[in-house]
Short mmCIF file of C-alpha atoms in Angstrom, two decimals:
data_model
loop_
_atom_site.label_atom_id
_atom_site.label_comp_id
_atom_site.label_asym_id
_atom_site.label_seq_id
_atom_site.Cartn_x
_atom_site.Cartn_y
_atom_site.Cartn_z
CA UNK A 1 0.00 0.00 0.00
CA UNK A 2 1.10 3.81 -0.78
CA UNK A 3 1.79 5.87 2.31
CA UNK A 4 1.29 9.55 2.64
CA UNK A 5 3.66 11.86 4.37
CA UNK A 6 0.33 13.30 6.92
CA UNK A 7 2.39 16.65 7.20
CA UNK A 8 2.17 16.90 3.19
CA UNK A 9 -1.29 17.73 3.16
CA UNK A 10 -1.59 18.97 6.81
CA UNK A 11 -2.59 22.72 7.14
CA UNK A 12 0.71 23.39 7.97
CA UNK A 13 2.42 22.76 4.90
CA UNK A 14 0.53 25.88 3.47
CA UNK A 15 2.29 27.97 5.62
CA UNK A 16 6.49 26.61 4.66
CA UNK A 17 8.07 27.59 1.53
CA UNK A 18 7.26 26.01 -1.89
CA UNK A 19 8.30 23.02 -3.11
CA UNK A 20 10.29 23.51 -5.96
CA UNK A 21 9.75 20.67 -9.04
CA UNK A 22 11.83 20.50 -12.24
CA UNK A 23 9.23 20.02 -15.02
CA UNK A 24 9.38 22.38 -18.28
CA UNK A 25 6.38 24.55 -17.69
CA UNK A 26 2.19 23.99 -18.60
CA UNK A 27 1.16 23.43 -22.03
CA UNK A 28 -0.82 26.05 -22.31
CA UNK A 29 1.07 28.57 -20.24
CA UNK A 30 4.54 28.96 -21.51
CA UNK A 31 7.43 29.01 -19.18
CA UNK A 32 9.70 31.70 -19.96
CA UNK A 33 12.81 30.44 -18.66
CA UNK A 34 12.63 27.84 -20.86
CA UNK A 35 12.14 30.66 -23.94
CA UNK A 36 15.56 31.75 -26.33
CA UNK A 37 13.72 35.22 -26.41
CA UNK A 38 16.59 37.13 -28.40
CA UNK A 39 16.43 34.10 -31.14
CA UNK A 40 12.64 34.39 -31.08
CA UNK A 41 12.61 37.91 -31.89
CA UNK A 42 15.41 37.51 -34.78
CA UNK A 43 13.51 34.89 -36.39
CA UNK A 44 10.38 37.18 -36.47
CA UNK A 45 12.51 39.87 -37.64
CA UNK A 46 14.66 38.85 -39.75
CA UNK A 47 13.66 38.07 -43.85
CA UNK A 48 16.93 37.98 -44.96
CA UNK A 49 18.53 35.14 -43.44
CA UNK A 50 17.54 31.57 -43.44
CA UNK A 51 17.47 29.91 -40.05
CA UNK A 52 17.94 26.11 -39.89
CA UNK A 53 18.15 24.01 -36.91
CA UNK A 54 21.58 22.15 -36.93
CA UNK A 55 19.66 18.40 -35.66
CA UNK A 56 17.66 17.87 -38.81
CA UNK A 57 20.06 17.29 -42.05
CA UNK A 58 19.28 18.43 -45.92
CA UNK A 59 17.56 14.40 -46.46
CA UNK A 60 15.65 14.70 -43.91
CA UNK A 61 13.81 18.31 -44.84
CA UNK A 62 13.69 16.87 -48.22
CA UNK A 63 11.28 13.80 -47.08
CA UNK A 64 9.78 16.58 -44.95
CA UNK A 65 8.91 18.69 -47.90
CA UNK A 66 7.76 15.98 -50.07
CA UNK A 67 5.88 14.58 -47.96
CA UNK A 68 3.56 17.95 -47.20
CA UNK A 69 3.55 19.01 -51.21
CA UNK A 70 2.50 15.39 -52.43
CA UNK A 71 -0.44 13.12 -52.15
CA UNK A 72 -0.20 9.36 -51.93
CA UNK A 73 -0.06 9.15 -55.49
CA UNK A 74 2.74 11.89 -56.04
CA UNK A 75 0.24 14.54 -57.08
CA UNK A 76 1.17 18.12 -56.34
CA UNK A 77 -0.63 19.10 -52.95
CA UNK A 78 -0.37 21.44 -50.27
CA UNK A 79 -1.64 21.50 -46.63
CA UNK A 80 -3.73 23.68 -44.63
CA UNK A 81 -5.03 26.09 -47.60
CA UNK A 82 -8.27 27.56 -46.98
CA UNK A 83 -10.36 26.71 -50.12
CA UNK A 84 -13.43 28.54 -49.25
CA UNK A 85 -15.55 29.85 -52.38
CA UNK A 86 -14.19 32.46 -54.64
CA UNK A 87 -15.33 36.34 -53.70
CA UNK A 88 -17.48 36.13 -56.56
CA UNK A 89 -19.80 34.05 -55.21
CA UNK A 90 -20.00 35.34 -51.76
CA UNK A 91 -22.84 37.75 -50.59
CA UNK A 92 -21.36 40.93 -49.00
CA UNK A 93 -22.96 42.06 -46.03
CA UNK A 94 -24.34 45.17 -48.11
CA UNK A 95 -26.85 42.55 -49.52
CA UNK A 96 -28.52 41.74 -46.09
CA UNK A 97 -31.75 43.36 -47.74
CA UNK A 98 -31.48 40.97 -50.67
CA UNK A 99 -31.27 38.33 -48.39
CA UNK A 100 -34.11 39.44 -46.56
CA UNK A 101 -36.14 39.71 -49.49
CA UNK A 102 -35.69 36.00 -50.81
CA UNK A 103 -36.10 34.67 -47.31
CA UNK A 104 -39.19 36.19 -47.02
CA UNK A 105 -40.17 35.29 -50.79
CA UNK A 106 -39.41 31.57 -49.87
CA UNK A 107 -41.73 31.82 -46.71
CA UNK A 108 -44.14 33.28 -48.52
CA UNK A 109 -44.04 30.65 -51.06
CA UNK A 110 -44.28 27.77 -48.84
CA UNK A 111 -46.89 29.09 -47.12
CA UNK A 112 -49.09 29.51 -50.12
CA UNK A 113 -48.44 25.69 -50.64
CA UNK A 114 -49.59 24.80 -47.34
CA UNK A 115 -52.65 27.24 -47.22
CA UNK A 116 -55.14 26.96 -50.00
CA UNK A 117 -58.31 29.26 -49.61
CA UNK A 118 -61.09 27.73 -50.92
CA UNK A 119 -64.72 28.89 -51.01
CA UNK A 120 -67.33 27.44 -48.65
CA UNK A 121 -69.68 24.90 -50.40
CA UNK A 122 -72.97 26.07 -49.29
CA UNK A 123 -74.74 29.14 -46.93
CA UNK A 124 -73.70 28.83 -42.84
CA UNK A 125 -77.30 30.13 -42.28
CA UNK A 126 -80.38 31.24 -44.38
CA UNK A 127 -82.87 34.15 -42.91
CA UNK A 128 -85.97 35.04 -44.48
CA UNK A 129 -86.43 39.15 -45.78
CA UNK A 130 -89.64 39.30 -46.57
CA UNK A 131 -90.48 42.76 -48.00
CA UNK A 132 -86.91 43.57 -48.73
CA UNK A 133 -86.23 46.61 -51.38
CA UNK A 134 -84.92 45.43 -54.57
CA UNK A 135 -83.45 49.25 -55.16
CA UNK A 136 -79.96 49.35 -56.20
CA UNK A 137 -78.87 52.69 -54.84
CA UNK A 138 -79.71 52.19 -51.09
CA UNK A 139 -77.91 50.59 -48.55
CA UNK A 140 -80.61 49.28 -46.19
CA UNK A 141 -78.16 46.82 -43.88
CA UNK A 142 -75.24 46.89 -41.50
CA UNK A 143 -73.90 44.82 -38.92
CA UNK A 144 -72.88 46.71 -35.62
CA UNK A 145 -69.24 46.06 -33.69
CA UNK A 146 -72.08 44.85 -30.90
CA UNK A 147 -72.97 41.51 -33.60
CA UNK A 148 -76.32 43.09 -34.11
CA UNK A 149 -77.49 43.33 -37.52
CA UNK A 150 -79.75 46.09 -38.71
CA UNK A 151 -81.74 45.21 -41.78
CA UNK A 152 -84.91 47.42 -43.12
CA UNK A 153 -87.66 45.47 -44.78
CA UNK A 154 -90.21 47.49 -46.50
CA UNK A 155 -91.55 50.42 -43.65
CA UNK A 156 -89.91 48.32 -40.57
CA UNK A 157 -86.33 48.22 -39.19
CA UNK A 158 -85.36 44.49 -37.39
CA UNK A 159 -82.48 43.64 -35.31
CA UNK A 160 -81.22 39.95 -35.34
CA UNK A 161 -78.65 39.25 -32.78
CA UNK A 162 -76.14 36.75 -33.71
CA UNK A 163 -75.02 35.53 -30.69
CA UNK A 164 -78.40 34.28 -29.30
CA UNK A 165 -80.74 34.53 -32.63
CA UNK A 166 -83.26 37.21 -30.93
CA UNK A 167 -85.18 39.44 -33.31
CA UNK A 168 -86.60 43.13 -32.29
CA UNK A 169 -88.16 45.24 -34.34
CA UNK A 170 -86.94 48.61 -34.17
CA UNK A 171 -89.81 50.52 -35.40
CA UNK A 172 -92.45 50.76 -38.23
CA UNK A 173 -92.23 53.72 -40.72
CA UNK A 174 -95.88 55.24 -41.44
CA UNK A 175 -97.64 57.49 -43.65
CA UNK A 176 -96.34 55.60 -46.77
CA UNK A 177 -92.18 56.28 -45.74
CA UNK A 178 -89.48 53.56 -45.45
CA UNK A 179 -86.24 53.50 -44.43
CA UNK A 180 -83.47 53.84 -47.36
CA UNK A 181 -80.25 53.93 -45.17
CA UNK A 182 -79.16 52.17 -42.07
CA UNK A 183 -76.03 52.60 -40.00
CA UNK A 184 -74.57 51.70 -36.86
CA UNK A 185 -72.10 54.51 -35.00
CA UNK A 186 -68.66 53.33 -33.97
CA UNK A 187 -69.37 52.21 -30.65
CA UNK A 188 -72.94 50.49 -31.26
CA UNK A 189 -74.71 52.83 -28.83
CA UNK A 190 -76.73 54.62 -31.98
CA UNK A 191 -78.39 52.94 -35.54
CA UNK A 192 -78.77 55.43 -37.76
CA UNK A 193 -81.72 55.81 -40.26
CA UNK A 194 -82.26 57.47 -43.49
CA UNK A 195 -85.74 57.96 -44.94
CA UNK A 196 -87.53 57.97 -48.40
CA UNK A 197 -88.81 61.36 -47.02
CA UNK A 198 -85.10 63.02 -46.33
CA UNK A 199 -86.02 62.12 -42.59
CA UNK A 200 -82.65 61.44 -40.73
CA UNK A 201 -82.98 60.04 -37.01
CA UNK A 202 -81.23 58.29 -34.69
CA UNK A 203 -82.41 55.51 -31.84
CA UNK A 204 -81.37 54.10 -28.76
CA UNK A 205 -80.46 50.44 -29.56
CA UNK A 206 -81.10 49.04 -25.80
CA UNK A 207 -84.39 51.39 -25.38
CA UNK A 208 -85.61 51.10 -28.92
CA UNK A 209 -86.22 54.60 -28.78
CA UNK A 210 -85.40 57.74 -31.00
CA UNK A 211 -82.50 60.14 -29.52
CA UNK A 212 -83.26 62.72 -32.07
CA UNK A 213 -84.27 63.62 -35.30
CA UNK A 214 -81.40 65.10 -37.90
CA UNK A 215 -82.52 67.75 -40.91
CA UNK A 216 -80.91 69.06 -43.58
CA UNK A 217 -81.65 67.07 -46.82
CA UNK A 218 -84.95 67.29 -49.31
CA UNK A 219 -84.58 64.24 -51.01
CA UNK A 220 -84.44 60.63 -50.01
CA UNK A 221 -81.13 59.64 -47.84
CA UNK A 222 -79.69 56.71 -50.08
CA UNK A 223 -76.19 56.23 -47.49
CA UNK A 224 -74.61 57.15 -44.61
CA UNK A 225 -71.65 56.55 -42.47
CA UNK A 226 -69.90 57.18 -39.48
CA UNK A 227 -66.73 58.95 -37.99
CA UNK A 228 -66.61 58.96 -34.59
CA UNK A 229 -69.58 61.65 -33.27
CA UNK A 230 -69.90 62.83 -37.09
CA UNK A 231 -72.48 61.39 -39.05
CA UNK A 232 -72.38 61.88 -42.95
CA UNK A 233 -75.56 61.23 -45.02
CA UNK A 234 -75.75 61.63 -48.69
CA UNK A 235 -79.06 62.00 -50.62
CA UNK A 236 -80.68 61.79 -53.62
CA UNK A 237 -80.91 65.95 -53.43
CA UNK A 238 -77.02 65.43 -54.66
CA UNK A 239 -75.65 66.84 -51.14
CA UNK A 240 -73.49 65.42 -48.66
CA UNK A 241 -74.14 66.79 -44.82
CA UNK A 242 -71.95 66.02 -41.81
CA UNK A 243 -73.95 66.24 -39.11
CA UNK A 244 -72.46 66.52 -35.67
CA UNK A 245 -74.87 64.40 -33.00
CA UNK A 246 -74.00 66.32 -30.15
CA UNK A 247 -74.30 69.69 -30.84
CA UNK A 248 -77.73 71.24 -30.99
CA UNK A 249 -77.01 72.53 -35.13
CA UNK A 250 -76.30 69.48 -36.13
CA UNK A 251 -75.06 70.79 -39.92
CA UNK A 252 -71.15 71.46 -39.68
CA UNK A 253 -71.15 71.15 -43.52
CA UNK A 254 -72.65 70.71 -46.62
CA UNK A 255 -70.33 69.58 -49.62
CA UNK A 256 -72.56 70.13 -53.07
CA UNK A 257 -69.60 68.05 -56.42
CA UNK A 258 -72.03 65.31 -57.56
CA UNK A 259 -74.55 66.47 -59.95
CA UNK A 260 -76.98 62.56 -59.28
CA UNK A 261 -78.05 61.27 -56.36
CA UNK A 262 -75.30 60.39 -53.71
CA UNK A 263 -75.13 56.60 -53.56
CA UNK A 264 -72.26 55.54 -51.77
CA UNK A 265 -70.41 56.82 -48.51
CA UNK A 266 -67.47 55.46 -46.78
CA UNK A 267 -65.20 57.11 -44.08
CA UNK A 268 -61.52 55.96 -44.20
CA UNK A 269 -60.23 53.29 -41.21
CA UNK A 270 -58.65 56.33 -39.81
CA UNK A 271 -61.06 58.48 -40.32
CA UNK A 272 -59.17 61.23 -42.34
CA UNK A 273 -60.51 60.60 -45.70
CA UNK A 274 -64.12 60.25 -47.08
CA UNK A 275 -65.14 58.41 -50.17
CA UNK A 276 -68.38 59.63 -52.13
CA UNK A 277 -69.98 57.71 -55.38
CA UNK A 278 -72.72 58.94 -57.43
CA UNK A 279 -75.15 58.40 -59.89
CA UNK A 280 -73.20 59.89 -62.55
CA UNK A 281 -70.21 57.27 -62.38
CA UNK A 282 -67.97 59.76 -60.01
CA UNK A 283 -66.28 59.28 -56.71
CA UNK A 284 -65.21 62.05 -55.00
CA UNK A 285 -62.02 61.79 -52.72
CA UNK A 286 -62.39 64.34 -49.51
CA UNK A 287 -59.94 65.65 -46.63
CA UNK A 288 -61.48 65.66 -43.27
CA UNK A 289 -59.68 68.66 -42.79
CA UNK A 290 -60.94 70.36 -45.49
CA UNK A 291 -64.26 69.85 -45.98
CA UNK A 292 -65.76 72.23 -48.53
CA UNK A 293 -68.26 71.81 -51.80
CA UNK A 294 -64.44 73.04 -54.21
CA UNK A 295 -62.16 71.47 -51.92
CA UNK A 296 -62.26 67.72 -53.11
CA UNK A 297 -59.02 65.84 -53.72
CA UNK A 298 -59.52 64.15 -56.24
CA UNK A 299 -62.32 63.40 -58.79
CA UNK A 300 -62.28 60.00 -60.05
CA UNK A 301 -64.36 59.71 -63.52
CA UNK A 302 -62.93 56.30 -64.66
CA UNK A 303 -66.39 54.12 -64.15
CA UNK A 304 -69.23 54.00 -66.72
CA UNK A 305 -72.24 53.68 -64.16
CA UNK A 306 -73.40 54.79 -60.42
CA UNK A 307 -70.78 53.50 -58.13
CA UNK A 308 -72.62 52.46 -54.79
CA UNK A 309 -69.72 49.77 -53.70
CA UNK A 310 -66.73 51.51 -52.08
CA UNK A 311 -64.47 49.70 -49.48
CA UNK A 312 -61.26 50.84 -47.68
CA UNK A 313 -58.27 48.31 -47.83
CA UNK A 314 -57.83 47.59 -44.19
CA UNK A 315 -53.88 46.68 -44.48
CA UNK A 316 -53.00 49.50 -46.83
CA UNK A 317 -54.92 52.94 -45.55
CA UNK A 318 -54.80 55.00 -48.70
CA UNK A 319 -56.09 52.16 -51.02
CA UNK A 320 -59.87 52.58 -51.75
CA UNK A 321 -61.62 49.54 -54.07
CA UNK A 322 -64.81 50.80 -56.30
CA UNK A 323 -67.59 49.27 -58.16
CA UNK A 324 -68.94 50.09 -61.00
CA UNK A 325 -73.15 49.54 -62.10
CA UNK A 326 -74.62 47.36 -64.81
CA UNK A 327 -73.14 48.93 -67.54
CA UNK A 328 -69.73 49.31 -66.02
CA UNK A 329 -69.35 45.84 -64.23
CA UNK A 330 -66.18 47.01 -63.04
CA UNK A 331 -63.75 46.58 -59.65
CA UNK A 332 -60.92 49.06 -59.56
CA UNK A 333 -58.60 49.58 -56.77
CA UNK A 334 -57.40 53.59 -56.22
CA UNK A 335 -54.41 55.18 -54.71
CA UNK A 336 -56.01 57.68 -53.23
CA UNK A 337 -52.77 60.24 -51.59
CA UNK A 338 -51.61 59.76 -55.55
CA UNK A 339 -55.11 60.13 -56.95
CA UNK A 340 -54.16 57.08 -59.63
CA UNK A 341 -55.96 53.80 -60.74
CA UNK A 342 -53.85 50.52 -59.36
CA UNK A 343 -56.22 47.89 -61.10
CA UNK A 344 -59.18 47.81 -62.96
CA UNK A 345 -60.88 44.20 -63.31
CA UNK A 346 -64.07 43.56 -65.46
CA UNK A 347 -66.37 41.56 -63.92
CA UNK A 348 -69.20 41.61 -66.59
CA UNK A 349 -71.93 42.23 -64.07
CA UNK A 350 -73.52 44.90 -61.88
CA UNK A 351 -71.07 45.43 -58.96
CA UNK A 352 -73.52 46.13 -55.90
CA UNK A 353 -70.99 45.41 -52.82
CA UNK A 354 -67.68 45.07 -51.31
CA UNK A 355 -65.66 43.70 -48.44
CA UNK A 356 -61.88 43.45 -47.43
CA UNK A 357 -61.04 40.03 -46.08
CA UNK A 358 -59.33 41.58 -42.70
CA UNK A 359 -57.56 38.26 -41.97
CA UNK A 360 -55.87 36.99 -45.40
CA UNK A 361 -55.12 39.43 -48.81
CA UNK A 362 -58.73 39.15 -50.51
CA UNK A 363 -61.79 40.91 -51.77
CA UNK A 364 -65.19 39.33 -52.06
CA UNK A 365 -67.92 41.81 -54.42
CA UNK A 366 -71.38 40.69 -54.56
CA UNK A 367 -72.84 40.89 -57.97
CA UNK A 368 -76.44 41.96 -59.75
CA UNK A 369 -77.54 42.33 -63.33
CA UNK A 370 -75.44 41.07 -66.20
CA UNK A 371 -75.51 40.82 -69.94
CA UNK A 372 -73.52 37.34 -69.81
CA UNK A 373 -74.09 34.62 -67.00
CA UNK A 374 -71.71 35.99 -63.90
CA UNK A 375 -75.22 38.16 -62.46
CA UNK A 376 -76.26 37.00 -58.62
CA UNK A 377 -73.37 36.40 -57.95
CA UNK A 378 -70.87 36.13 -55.19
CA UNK A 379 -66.86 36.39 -56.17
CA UNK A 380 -63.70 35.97 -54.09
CA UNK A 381 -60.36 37.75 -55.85
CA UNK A 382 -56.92 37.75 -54.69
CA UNK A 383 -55.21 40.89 -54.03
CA UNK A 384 -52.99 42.93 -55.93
CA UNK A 385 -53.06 40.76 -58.53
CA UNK A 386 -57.19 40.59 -58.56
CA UNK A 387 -57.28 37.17 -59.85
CA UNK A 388 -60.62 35.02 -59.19
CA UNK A 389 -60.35 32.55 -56.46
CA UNK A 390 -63.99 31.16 -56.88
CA UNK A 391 -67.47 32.64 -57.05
CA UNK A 392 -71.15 31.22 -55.58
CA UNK A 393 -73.95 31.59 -57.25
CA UNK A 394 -76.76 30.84 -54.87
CA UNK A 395 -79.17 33.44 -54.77
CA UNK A 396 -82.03 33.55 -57.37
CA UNK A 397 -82.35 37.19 -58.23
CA UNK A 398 -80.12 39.96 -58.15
CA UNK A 399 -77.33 40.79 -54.73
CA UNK A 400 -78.06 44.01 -53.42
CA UNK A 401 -75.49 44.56 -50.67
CA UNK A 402 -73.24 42.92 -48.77
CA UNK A 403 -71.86 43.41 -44.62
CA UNK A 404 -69.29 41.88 -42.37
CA UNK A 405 -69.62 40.35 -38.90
CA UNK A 406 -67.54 42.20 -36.38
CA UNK A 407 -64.87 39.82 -36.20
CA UNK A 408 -64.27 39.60 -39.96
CA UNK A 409 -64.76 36.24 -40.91
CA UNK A 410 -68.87 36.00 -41.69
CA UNK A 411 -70.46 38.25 -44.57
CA UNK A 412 -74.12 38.29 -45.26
CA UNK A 413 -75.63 38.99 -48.57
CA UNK A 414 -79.04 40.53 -48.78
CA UNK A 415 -80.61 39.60 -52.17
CA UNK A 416 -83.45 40.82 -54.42
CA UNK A 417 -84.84 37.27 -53.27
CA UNK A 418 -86.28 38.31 -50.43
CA UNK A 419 -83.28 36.35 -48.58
CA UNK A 420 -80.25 37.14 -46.25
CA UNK A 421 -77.59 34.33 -46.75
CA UNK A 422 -74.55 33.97 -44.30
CA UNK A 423 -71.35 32.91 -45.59
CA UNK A 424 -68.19 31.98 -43.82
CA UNK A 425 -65.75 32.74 -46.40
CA UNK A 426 -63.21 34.81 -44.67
CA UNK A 427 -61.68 33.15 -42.02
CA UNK A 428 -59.75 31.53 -39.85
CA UNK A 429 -57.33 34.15 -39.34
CA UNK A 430 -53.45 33.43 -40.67
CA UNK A 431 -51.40 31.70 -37.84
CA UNK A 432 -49.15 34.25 -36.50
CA UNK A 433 -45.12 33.68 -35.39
CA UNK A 434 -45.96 33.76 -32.00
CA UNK A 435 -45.29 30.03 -31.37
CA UNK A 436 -41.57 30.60 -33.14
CA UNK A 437 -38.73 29.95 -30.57
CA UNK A 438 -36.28 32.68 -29.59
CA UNK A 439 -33.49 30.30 -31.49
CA UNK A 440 -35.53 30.82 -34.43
CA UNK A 441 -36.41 34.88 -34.33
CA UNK A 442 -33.00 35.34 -33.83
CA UNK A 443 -31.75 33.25 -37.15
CA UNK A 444 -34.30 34.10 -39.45
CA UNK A 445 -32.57 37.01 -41.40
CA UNK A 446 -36.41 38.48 -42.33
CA UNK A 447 -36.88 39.91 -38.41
CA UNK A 448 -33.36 40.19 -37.50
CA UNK A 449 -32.82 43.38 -35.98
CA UNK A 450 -29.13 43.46 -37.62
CA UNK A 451 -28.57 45.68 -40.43
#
């Protein structure tokens, strides 16, 4: 057995003098003394003069040499030479973008592989209308943020709740007068209804009552819409009014540019623009901030019938998409800070609504009379490019507007035939990155922070 001096671990050997061992330093921590410093730095320094070491003789370097610039077959070959690819080929760090760009163009693409929209095969839910309008230029329906929709059938204005299926009836128009216009304010509190009389009022959702009555117009109020506390109703007496519901004057402006009746209104997502159609094929582009009858932005003339349809792009703000009537039959998308046409698709039928899909890169119009076989129709196009995913052709006469559930992924379709069809053609929403692991934000060079 091995036996241990005890004092060579004892506490007091801590406190003598070193022991001192003979060994030529650590491997990785050079020992100086052991170090021919001046030779060192004259080998560094020196170019001139060949330094040999006297042990190895001129056969021996010469095996040395061959063996290091030969293979096993006595080809020419030399060690340790980086053979990485020429500069050429290699991607400077100026082209992060570039590299950005295809990384996201190769997501993009397997994504579309994986995720193939396809229309629904039938209605999600079928409601009769009896004593709906078949009248192109109003807009009798709208489905509040409170998934309540408002829908006027002949003198009377319902409520259908689509959470628990309950119907109210709002009120019932007399002396001959219907309601041509319904719309729900921002926060649900109000619905707002025009009249074939010029009538304007407001009511109290929860009490069924009427908050008060809005003048102004003398002809029939076709549209309206909402920003915020501003309520902006356009009429067949070719005026627009923006009527502010809390003050006791409710007129803050009249804006007289169409010379037809005023058939479509739609306030911007941000509320900073308004869109205006009319009878005689014109939209009318207008700055919140400059709301006048001569101070329009632009004037587009580009359609050859009443444009009713107008829809905001939700994911680009200053893209508006129009529709065109029966003898226009077209869709055309508008840049509307540049006050140019991006698109212009012809449908070949009567273009009576449109929706953004909020959740994927689409546009679904609802379609009326045609000269060819695409009338009553419902059609699904990709966007930018505006090509036709699909289209459903269920109803039996003529679509006369269309409206989105509040969380963007049911539309409803109110048709000529005297039936409101639901459709679940928008969703489910895209799966977001949120399930991608840190590892994986922080390789992908498409939300790298490094520039």
């Amino acid at each position: 057995m091995w036996s241990l001096d005890s004092d060579w671990y004892s506490p007091k050997s801590l406190l003598s003098s070193p022991t001192q061992y003979d060994f030529p330093g650590d491997r990785f921590i050079p020992n100086r003394s052991l170090m021919d410093l001046d030779q060192a730095q004259s080998l560094l320094t020196n170019r001139t003069r060949k330094f040999q070491n006297p042990n190895f003789d001129e056969t021996y370097r010469q095996k040395v040499e061959k063996k290091l610039t030969l293979d096993s077959e006595g080809r020419p070959f030399r060690m340790l030479v980086f053979r990485g690819s020429p500069k050429s080929s290699r991607k400077s760090i100026r082209h992060i973008d570039e590299m950005r760009e295809e990384e996201a163009a190769a997501l993009q693409s397997s994504t579309n592989q994986h995720r193939i929209r396809q229309l629904p095969k039938g209605e999600a839910r079928i409601l009769d209308a009896p004593n709906l309008k078949n009248d192109f230029y109003i807009n009798i329906m709208d489905w509040g943020k409170n998934n309540v929709l408002g829908i006027a059938l002949g003198s009377e204005l319902y409520l259908w709740n689509a959470e628990n299926r309950n119907v109210v009836k709002l009120f019932n128009a007399v002396g001959g007068d219907y309601p041509t216009s319904v719309a729900w304010s921002e926060d649900s509190q109000f619905v707002s209804a025009g009249f074939m009389s010029s009538k304007l009022s407001l009511w109290d959702a929860e009490t069924s009552r009427t908050v008060r009555s809005l003048g102004g117009h003398n002809g029939r109020i076709a549209t309206c819409s909402w920003n915020g506390h501003i309520l902006t109703s356009g009429s067949q007496d070719k005026s627009i009014i923006n009527h502010d519901v809390r003050a006791r004057n409710n007129v803050i402006s009249r804006l007289q540019a169409h010379s037809e009746e005023v058939c479509g209104l739609k306030w911007s997502g941000r509320g900073n623009i308004l869109a205006s159609g009319g009878n005689e094929n014109r939209i009318y582009i207008w700055d919140s901030a400059k709301m006048s009858s001569s101070n329009f932005l632009h004037c587009f003339d580009a359609h050859c019938a009443a444009v009713k349809a107008l829809a905001w792009c939700p994911y680009q703000s200053d893209v508006l998409a129009s529709g065109g009537g029966t003898q226009d039959g077209c869709i055309k998308t508008w840049n509307v800070q540049k006050g140019t046409c991006i698109s212009s698709i012809d449908t070949k039928a009567q273009v009576c609504g449109l929706e953004w899909n909020r959740h994927h890169k689409e546009l679904l119009s609802g379609h009326g009379f045609s000269v060819g076989t695409n009338q009553n129709q419902l059609c699904l196009w990709r966007y930018p490019s505006m090509t036709n995913v699909g289209c459903l052709n269920r109803h039996a006469s003529r679509i006369l507007q269309l409206s989105q559930s509040p969380d963007g992924l049911t539309v409803v379709s109110a048709g000529a035939d005297e039936t409101l069809r639901f459709w679940d053609i928008f969703g489910p929403p895209n799966k977001d990155d949120s399930d991608m692991s840190e590892l994986d934000n922080l390789l992908s060079l498409k939300i790298s922070p490094i520039r």
